[in-house]
Tab-separated table of C-alpha atoms in Angstrom:
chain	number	residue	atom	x	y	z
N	12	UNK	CA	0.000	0.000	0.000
N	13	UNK	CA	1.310	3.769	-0.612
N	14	UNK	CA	2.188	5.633	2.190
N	15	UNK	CA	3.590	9.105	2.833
N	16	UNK	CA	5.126	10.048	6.103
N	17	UNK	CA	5.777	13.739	7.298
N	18	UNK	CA	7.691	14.095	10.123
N	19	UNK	CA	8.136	16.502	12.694
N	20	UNK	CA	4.032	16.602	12.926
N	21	UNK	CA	5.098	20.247	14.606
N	22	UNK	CA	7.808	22.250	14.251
N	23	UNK	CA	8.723	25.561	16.347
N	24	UNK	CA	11.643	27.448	15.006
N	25	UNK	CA	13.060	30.656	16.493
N	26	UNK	CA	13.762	33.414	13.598
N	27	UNK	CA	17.076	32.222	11.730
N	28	UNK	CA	16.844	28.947	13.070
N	29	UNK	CA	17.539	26.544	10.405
N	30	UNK	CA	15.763	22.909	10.134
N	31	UNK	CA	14.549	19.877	8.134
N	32	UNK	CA	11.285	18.448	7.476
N	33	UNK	CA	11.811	14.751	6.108
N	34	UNK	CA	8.820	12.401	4.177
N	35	UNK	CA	9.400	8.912	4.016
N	36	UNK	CA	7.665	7.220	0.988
N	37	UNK	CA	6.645	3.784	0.425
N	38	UNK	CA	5.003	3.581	-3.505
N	39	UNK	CA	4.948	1.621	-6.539
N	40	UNK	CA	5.804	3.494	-9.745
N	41	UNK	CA	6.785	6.804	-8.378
N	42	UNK	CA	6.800	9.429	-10.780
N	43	UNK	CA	7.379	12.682	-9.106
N	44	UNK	CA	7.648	13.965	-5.611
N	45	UNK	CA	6.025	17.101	-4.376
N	46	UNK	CA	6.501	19.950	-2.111
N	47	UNK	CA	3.434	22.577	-1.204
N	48	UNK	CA	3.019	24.969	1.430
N	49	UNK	CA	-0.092	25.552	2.664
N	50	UNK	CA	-1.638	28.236	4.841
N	51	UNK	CA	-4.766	28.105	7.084
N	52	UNK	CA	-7.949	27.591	4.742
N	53	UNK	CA	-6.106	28.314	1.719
N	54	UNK	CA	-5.104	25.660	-1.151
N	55	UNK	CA	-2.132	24.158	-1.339
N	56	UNK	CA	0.681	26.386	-3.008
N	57	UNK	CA	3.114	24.309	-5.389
N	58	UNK	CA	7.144	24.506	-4.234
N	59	UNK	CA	8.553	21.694	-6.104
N	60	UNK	CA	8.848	18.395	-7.982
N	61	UNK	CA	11.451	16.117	-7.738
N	62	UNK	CA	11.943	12.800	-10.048
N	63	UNK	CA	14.898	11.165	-9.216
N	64	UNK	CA	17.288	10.473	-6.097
N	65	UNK	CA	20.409	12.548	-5.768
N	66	UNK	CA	17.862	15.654	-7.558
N	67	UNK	CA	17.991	19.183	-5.547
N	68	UNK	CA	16.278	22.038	-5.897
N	69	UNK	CA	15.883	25.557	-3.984
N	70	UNK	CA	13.962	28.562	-3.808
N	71	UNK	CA	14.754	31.648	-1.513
N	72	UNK	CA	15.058	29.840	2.033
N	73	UNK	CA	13.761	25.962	0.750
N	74	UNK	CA	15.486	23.622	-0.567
N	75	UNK	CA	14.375	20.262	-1.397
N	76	UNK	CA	16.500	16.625	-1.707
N	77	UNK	CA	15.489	13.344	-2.727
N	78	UNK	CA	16.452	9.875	-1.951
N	79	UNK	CA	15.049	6.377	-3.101
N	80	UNK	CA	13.130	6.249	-0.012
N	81	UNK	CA	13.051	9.902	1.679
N	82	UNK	CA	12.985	13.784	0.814
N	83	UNK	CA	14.222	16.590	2.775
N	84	UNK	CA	12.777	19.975	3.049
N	85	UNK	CA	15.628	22.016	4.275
N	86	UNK	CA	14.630	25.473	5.843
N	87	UNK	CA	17.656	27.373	5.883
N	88	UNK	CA	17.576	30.456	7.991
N	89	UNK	CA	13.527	31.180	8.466
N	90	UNK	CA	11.290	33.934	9.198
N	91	UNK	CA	8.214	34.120	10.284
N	92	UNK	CA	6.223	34.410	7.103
N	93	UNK	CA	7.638	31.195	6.498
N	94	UNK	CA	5.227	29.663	8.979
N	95	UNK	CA	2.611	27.032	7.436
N	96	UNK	CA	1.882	23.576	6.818
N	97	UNK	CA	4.491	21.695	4.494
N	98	UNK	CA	3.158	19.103	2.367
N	99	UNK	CA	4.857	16.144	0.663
N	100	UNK	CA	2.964	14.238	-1.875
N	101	UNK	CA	4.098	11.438	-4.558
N	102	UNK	CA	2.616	11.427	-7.764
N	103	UNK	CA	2.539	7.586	-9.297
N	104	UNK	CA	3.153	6.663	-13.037
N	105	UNK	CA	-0.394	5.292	-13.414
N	106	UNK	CA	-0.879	7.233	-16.709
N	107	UNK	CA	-2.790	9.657	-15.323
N	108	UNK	CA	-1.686	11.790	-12.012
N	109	UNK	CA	-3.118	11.353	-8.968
N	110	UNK	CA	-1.822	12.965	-5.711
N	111	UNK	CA	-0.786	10.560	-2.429
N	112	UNK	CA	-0.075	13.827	0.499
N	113	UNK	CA	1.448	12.369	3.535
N	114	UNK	CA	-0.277	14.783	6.869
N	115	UNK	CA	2.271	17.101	6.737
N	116	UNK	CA	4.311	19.561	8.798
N	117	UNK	CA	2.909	22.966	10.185
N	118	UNK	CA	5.984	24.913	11.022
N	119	UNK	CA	5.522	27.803	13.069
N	120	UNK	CA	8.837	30.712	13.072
N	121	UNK	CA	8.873	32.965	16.113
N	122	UNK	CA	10.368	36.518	15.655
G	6	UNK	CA	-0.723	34.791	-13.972
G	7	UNK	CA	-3.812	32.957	-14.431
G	8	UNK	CA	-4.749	30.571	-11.323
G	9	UNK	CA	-7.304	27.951	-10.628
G	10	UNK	CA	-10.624	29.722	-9.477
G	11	UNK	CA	-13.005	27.880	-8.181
G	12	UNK	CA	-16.456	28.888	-6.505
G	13	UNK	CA	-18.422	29.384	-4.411
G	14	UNK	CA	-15.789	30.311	-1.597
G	15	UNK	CA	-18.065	29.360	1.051
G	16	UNK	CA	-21.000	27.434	1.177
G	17	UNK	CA	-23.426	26.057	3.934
G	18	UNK	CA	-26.017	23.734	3.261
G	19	UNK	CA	-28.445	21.360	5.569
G	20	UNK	CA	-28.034	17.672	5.609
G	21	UNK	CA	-29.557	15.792	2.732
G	22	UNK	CA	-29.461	19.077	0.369
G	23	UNK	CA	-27.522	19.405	-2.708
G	24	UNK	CA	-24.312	21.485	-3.681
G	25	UNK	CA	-23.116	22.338	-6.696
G	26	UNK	CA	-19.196	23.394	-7.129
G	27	UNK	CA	-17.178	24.775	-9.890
G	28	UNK	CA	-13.295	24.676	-10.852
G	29	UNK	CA	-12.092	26.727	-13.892
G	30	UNK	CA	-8.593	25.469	-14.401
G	31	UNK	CA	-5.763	27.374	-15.560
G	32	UNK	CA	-6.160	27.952	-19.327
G	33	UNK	CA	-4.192	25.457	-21.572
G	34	UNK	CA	-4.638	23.028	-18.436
G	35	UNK	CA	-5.964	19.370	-19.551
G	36	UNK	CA	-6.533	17.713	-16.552
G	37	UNK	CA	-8.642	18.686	-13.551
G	38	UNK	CA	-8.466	16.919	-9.727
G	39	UNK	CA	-11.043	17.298	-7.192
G	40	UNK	CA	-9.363	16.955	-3.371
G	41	UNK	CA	-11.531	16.768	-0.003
G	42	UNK	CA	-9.512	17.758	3.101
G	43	UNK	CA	-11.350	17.871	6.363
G	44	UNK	CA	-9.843	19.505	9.274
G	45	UNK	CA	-6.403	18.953	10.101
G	46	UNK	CA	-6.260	16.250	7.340
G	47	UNK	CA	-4.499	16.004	4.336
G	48	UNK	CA	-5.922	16.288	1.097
G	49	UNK	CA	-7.689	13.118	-0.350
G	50	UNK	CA	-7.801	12.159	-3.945
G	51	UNK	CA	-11.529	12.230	-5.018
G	52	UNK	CA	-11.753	11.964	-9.190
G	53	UNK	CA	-9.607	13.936	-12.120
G	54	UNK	CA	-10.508	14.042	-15.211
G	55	UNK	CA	-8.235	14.573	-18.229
G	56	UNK	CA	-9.661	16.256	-22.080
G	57	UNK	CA	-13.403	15.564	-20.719
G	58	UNK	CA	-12.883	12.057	-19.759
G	59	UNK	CA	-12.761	10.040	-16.165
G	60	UNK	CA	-9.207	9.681	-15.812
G	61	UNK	CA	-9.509	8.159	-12.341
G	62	UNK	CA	-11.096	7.866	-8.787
G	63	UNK	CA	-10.323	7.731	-5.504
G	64	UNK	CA	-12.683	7.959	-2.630
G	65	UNK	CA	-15.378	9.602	-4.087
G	66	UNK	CA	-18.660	8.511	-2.382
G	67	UNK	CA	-21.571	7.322	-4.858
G	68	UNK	CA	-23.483	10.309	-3.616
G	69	UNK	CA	-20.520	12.965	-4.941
G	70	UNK	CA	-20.323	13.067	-9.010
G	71	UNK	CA	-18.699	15.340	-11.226
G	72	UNK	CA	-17.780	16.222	-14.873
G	73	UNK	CA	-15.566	18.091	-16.821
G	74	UNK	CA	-17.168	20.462	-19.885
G	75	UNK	CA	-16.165	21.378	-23.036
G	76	UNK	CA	-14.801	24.565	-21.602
G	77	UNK	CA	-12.651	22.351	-19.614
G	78	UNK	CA	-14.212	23.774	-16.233
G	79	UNK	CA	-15.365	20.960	-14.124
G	80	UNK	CA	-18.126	20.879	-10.993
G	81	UNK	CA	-18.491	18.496	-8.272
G	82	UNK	CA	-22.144	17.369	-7.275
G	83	UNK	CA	-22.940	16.421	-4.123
G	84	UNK	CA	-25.915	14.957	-3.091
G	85	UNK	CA	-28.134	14.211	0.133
G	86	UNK	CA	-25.349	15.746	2.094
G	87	UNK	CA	-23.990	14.405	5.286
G	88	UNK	CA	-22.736	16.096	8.653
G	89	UNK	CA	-19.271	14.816	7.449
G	90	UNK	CA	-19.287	15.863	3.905
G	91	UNK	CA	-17.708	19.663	6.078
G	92	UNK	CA	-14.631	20.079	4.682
G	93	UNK	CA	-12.218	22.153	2.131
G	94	UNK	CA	-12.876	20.555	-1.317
G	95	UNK	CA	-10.133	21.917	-3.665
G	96	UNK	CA	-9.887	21.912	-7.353
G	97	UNK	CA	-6.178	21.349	-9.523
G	98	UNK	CA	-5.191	21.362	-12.443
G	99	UNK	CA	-2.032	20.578	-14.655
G	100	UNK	CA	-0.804	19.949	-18.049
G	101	UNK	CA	-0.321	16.119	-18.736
G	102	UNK	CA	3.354	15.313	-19.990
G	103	UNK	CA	4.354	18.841	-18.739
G	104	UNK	CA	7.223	18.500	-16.630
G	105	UNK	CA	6.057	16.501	-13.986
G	106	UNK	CA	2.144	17.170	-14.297
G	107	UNK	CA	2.630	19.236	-11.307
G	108	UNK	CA	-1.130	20.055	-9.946
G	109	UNK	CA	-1.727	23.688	-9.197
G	110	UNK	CA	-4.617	24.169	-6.636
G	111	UNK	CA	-7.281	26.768	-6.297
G	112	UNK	CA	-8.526	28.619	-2.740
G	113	UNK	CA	-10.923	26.015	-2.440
G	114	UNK	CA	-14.780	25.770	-1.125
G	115	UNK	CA	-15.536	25.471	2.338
G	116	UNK	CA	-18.701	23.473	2.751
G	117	UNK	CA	-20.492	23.156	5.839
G	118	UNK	CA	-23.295	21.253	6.185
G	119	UNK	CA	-25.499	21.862	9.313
């Protein structure tokens, strides 16, 4: 069975701390990883796909890692607009995309 | 740029009523996904299509159905709703074979039913 799991479930970071959320993925015919942010009652907002271990890819303070069986979300010195939910999700090569999220990670920076 | 808008914003109906909602993906987008997350869940898979057609389904109850038009927006119907049919139901969309079909979501419609 597919499964997706986020870990921290919470995460409190002072201002400048720096961190890492992880997701652990168990699936059959991965084809893409995904990164979203999302904020309370809002959709989720896309950060990034990854396809293959060894891959990296940033944006301003993020930046995302893959393995075969894990990706990183490294948060490299926050703030605290930063603060929301982080959600991995793995896309499967079914022919047509559908989205496994794992529960995710709501980070929340203090000033 | 153009996002996925999807509407109403908010919506409260009473148990066994009827709701109607609408997704307009992004223009050029093929595919369309239909997501329910209730609170402090992740989002679940409920039915995409892709050009029009099915494409595939997740846990979509029998009472929920939806469709895709030739305009390529798409509305879920829901039917004799439930106490637990409350949640954020979001609306994606993406470009099959574009990079990696990465689904762009809209604000969503927060249903209550009461």
């Amino acid at each position: 069975e597919d499964q997706v799991t986020q870990s921290p479930e919470a995460l409190r970071l002072q201002e400048g701390e720096s961190s890492s959320l992880n997701c652990s993925y168990t699936v059959s015919g991965l084809r893409g990883l995904f990164w979203y942010r999302q904020d309370p009652g809002k959709g989720p907002e896309f950060l990034f796909t990854l396809y293959s271990a060894g891959e990296e890819k940033e944006k301003e303070r993020l930046k995302a890692t893959l393995t075969k069986k894990e990706s990183f979300l490294h948060i490299t010195a926050p703030k605290p607009e930063d603060s929301a939910t982080y959600l991995c999700a793995v896309g499967k090569d079914t022919g047509f995309q559908k989205l496994v999220f794992g529960t995710g990670t709501r980070l929340l920076v203090s000033p | 740029a153009a996002g996925v808008i999807q509407s109403p914003r908010h919506l409260i109906k009473e148990k066994r009523e009827t709701a109607t909602l609408k997704c307009y993906p992004i223009p050029r987008h093929d595919t369309v996904y239909w997501y329910q997350q209730g609170p402090g869940q992740d989002p679940q898979f409920l039915i995409s299509f892709y050009e029009k057609m099915q494409s595939d389904k997740g846990s979509i109850p029998d009472r929920f159905s939806a469709q895709q038009f030739s305009d390529y927006h798409s509305e879920l119907n829901m039917s004799s709703l439930e106490l637990g049919d409350s949640a954020l139901y979001f609306c994606a969309s993406s470009l099959r074979g574009q990079g990696g079909n990465e689904a762009f979501f809209g604000q969503g419609t927060r249903l209550t039913v009461v």
